[in-house]
XYZ file of C-alpha atoms in Angstrom:
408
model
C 76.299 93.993 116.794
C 75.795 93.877 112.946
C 73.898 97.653 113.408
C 77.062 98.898 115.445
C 79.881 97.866 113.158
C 77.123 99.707 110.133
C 77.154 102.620 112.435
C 80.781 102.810 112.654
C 81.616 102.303 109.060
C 79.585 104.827 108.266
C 80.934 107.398 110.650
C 84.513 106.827 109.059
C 83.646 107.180 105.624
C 82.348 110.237 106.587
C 84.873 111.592 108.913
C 88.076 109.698 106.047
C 86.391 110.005 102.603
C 89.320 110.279 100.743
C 91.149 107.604 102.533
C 88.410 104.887 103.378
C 88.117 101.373 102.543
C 85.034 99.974 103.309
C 84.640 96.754 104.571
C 83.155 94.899 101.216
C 86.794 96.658 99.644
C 88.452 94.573 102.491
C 87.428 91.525 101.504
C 87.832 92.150 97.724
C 91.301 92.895 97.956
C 92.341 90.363 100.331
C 90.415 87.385 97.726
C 92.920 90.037 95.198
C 96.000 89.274 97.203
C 95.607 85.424 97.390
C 94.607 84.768 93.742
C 97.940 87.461 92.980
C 99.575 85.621 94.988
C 98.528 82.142 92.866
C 99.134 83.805 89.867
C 102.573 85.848 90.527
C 104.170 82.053 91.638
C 103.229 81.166 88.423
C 102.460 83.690 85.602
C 106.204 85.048 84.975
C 107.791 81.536 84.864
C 104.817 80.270 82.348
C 106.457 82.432 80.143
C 109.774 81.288 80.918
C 108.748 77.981 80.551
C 107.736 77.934 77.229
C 110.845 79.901 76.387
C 112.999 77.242 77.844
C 110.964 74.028 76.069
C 111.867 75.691 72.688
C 114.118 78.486 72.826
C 112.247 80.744 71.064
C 110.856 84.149 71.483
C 107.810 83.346 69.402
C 105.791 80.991 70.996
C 105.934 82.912 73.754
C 104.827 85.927 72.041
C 102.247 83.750 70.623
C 100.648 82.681 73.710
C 100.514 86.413 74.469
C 99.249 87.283 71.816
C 96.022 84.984 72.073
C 95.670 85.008 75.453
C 94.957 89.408 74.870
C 92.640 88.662 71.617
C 90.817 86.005 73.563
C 90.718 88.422 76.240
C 88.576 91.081 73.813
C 85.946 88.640 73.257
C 85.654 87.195 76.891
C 84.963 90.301 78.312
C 82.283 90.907 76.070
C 80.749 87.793 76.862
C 82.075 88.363 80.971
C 79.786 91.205 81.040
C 76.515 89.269 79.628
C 76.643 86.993 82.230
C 77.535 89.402 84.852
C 74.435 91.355 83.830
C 72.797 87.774 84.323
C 73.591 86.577 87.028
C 75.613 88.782 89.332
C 79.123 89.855 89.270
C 80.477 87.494 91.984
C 79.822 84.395 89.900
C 81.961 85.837 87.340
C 84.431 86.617 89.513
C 84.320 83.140 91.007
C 84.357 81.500 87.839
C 87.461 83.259 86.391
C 89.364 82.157 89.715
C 88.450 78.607 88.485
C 89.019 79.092 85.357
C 92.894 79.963 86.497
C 92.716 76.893 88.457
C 91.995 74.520 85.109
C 94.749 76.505 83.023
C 97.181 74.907 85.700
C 95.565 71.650 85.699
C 96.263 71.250 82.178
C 99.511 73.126 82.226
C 100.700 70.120 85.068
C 99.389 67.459 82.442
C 101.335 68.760 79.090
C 104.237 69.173 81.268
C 107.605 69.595 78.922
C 104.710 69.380 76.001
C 103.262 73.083 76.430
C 104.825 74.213 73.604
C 102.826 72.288 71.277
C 99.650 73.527 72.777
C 101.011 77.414 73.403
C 97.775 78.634 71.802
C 95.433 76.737 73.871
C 96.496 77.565 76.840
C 96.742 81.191 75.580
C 92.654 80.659 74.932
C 92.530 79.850 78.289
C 94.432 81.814 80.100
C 92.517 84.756 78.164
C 88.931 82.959 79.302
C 90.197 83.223 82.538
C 91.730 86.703 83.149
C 88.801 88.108 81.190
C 86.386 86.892 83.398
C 87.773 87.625 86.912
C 89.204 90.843 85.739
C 86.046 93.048 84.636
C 84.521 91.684 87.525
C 87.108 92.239 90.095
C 87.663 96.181 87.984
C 83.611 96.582 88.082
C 83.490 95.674 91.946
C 86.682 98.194 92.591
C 84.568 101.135 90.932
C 81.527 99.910 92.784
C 82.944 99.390 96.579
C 84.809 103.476 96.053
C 83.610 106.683 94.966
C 85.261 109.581 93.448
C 86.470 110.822 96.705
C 88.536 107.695 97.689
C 89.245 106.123 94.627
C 92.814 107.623 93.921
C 93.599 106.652 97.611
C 91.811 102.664 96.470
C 93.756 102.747 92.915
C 96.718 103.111 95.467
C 96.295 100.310 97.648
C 95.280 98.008 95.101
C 98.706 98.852 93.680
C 100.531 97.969 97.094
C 98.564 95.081 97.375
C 99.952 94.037 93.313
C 103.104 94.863 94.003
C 104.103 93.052 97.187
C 102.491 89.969 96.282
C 104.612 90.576 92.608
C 107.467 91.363 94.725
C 107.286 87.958 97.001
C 105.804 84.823 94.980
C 108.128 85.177 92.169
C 110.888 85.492 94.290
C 109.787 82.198 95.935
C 108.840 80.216 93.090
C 112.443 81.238 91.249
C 113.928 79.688 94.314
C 111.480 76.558 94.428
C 112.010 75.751 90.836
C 115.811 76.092 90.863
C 115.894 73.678 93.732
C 114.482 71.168 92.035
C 115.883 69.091 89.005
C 114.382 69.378 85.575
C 111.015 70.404 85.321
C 109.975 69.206 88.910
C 110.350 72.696 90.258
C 107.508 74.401 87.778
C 105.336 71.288 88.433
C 105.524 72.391 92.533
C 104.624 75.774 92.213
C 101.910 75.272 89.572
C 100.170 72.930 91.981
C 100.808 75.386 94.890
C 99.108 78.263 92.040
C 96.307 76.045 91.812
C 95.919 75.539 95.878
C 95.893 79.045 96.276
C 93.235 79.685 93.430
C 90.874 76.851 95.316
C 91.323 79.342 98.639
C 90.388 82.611 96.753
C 87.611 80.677 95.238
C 86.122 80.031 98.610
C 86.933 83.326 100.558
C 85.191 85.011 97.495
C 81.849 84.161 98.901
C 82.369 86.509 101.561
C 81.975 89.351 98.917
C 78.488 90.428 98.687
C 76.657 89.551 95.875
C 76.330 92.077 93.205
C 73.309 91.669 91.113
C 73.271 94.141 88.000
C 70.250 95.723 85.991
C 69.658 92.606 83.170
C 70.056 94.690 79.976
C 72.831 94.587 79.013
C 73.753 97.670 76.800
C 76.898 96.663 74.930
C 76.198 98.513 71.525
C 75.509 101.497 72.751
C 78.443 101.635 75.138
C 80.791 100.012 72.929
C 79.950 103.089 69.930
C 80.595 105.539 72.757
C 84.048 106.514 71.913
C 82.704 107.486 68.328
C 80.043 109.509 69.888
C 81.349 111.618 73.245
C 84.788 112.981 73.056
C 85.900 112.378 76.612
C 84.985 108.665 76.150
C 87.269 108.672 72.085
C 90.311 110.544 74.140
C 90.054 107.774 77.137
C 89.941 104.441 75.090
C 92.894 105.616 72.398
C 94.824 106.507 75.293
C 94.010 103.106 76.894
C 94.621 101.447 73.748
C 97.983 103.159 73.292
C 99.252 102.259 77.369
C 98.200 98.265 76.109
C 100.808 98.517 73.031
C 103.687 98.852 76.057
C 101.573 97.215 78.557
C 101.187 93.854 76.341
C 105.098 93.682 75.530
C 106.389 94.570 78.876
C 104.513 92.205 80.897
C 107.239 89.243 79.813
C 109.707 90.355 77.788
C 112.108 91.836 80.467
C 111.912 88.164 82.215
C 112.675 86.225 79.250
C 115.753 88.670 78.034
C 116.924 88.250 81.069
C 116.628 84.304 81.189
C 118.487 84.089 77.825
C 121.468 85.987 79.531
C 121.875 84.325 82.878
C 119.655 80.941 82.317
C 118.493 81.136 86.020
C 115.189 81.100 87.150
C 116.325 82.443 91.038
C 117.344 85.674 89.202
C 114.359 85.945 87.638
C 113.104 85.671 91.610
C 115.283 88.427 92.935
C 114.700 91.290 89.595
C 110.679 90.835 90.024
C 111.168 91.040 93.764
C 113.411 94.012 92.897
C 111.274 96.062 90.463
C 108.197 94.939 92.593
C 109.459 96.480 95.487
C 110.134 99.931 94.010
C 106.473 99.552 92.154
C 105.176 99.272 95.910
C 106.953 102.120 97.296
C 105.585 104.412 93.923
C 101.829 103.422 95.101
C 102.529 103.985 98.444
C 103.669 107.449 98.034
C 101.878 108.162 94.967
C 98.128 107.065 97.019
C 99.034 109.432 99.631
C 99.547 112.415 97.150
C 97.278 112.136 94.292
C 93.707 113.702 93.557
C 91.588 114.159 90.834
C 92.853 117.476 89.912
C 96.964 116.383 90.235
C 95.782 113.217 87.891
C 97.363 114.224 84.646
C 100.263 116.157 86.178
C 101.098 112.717 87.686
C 100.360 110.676 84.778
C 102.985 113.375 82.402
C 105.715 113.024 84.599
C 105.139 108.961 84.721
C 105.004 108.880 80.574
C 107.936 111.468 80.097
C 110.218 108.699 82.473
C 109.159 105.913 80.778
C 109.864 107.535 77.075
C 113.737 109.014 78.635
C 114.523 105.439 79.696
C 112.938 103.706 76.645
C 116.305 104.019 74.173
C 118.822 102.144 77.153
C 119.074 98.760 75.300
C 120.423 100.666 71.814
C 123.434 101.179 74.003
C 124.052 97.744 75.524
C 121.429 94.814 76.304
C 122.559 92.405 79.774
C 121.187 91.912 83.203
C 122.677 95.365 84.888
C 120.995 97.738 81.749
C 118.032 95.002 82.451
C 118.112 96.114 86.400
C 118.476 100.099 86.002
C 115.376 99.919 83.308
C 113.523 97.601 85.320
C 114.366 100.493 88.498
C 112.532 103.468 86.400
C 109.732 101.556 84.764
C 108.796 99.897 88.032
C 108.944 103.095 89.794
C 107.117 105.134 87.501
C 104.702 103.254 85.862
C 102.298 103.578 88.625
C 102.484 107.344 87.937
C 100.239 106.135 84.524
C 98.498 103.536 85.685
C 96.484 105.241 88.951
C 96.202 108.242 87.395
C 94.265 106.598 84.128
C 92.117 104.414 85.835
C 90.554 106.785 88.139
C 90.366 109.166 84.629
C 88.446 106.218 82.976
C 86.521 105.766 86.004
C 85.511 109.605 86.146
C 84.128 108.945 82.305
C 82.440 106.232 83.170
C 80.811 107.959 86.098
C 79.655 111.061 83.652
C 78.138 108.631 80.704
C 74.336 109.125 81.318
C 72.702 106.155 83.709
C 76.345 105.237 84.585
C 74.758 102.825 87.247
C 73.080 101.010 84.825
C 75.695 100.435 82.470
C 78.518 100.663 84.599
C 79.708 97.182 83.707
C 79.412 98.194 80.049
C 81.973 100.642 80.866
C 84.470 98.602 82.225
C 84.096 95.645 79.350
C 84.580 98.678 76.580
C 87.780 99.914 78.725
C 89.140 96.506 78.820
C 88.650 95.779 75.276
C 90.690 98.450 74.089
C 93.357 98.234 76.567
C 93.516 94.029 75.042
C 93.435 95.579 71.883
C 96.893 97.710 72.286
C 98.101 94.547 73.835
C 97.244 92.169 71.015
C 98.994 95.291 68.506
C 102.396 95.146 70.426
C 102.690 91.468 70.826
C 102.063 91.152 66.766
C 104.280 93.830 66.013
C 106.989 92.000 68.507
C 105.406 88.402 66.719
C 106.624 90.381 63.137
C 109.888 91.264 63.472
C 113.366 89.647 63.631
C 114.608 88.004 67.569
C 117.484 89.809 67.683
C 118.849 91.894 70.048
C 119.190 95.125 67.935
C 115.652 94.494 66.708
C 114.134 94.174 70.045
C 116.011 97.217 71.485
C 114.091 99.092 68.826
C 111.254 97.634 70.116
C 111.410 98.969 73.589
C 112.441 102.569 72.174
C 109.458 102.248 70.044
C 107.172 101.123 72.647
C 108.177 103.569 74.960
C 108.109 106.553 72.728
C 105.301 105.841 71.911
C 103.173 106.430 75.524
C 103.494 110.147 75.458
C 100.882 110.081 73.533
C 98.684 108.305 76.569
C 98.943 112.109 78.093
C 98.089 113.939 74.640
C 94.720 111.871 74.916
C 93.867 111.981 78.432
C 95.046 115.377 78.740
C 92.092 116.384 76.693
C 89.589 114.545 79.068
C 87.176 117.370 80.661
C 87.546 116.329 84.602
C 85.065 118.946 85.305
């Protein structure tokens, strides 16, 4: 039975190369779903959270801000013991690592404000970990025929479960009085880590080569051009990237002060996001990639100045519309750009996971930059408007870079 359902993968991969998921992908992205799931009930009202103990911008941008620098160093260390012991552990063991964050986020309670840094570290330990292996196992389980058609499931699969926990955990935690809410869905977060942590042993076990060629990999975008052009540009999509992840959520907060409309904007914007990867998977190829990927920056830069004209939840809505829409237009387009470098470097199988850490590293990188920047300048509204216009003028350049990539 085993030998037949072999048989018949193989005959659809051949007969759908460009839009085949095999069945190791299958079982990746559903794990995916479940921790998303875990972490989009929770991730987008941590921030608020901390915003509402002490009504302040910073310490959110703080916990940002550490969480991306820890991230730099954790993948680093993510891909040593990948290389040591197989990719799957480290997968498993960032899911864990999620589910401790929460344990310790239910014990400081109404305290987490006074400990924003720690659980910055560890929120950082943990998306480090199960993200480079989670990326690493993407590029492993598709090829360069399907992996504009993977990029865009893996996009559907972020954006409904984006579009549906926070929508439920907005309504959770506004039913509830005080704090009691957050508590629920944190310990529902950490249930649903426990059940990715288990399904994950269905994934095959991916064992790596053991040396583990960091230096030479992490020099490369000194030393190969296509390799410099990728990781600025990466670099440059985290300065947004890092800034954008929470700031729309809070702003929004400090207008309305209601964690339900929080609920319904992500469930909103999430819901566009999934309809850009839907149509964008069926469309794309390698050689549309950076056609894509201009018209994605060039929207993102026209709607970048809306807040210098007036800052409240509808200008909050109509940005969130466009960004949601056409971000995906970057993303898919990049990865399966940094993918194709990857895939040229010389014994690419072997250092593979090298890749990924070095891509990930820069991307944290940008992110750390933009929180900082955000972390240096005045809270006020005008201020942050700039910001955004800043921010967002800034990610044409992500097409000057990967523009120059050779995709031959």
């Amino acid at each position: 039975m085993k030998k037949l359902r072999s048989i018949k993968t193989y005959i659809v991969g051949r007969l759908h190369p460009h839009s085949y998921l095999s069945p190791e992908l299958i079982t990746l992205l559903t794990v995916h779903m479940i921790f998303l799931l875990g972490v989009g009930l929770s991730n987008t009202f941590v921030n608020v959270f901390l915003w509402k103990v002490q009504k302040s911008l910073s310490i959110v941008a703080l916990y940002n801000a550490v969480q991306y620098f820890t991230l730099i160093a954790v993948v680093i260390l993510g891909g040593w013991i990948a290389k040591k012991i197989s990719l799957t552990f480290n997968l498993r063991l960032g899911i864990m690592c999620h589910a401790i964050f929460f344990i310790v986020l239910l014990v400081v309670k109404d305290q987490a404000a006074q400990y924003a840094w720690i659980l910055g570290l560890l929120m950082g330990l943990s998306s480090g970990l199960y993200y480079l292996s989670y990326n690493v196992l993407s590029y492993d389980f598709s090829s360069n025929d399907n992996r504009d058609y993977v990029m865009g499931v893996q996009g559907i699969v972020f954006s409904f479960t984006t579009a549906v926990a926070p929508f439920m955990a907005g309504i959770m935690i506004e039913s509830f009085k005080k704090i009691n809410g957050y508590i629920i869905v944190f310990s529902i977060s950490f249930t649903l880590f426990m059940i990715a942590a288990v399904l994950s042993t269905r994934i095959p076990i991916k064992t790596a080569q053991k040396n583990y060629y960091i230096k030479s990999i992490l020099f490369m975008p000194f030393r190969r051009k296509d390799w410099k052009y990728a990781m600025i540009g990466e670099a440059i999509r985290g300065l947004r990237d890092g800034v954008m992840i929470f700031l729309p959520g809070i702003l929004l907060y400090s207008l309305v002060s209601r964690e339900s409309l929080i609920g319904y904007y992500t469930l909103f914007c999430s819901s566009v996001q999934l309809l850009s990867y839907y149509f964008i998977s069926k469309r794309i190829t390698p050689g549309t990639r950076k056609n894509f990927l201009l018209v994605g920056v060039l929207a993102i830069v026209i709607i970048s100045p809306l807040f210098m004209f007036s800052l409240n939840a509808y200008t909050l809505f109509v940005y969130g519309l466009v960004t949601s829409f056409f971000v995906a237009w970057v993303n898919n387009p990049t990865a399966g750009m940094i993918y194709w470098v990857i895939h040229k470097t010389p014994n690419s199988k072997k250092r593979r996971i090298e890749g990924i850490v070095v891509r990930e590293a820069y991307l944290n990188m940008g992110r750390t930059l933009g929180v900082l920047i955000l972390l240096a300048l005045p809270e006020d509204i005008k201020t942050i408007a700039y910001i955004v216009f800043g921010l967002g003028l800034s990610q044409i350049m992500i097409w000057m870079f990967f523009n120059r990539i050779n995709m031959a």
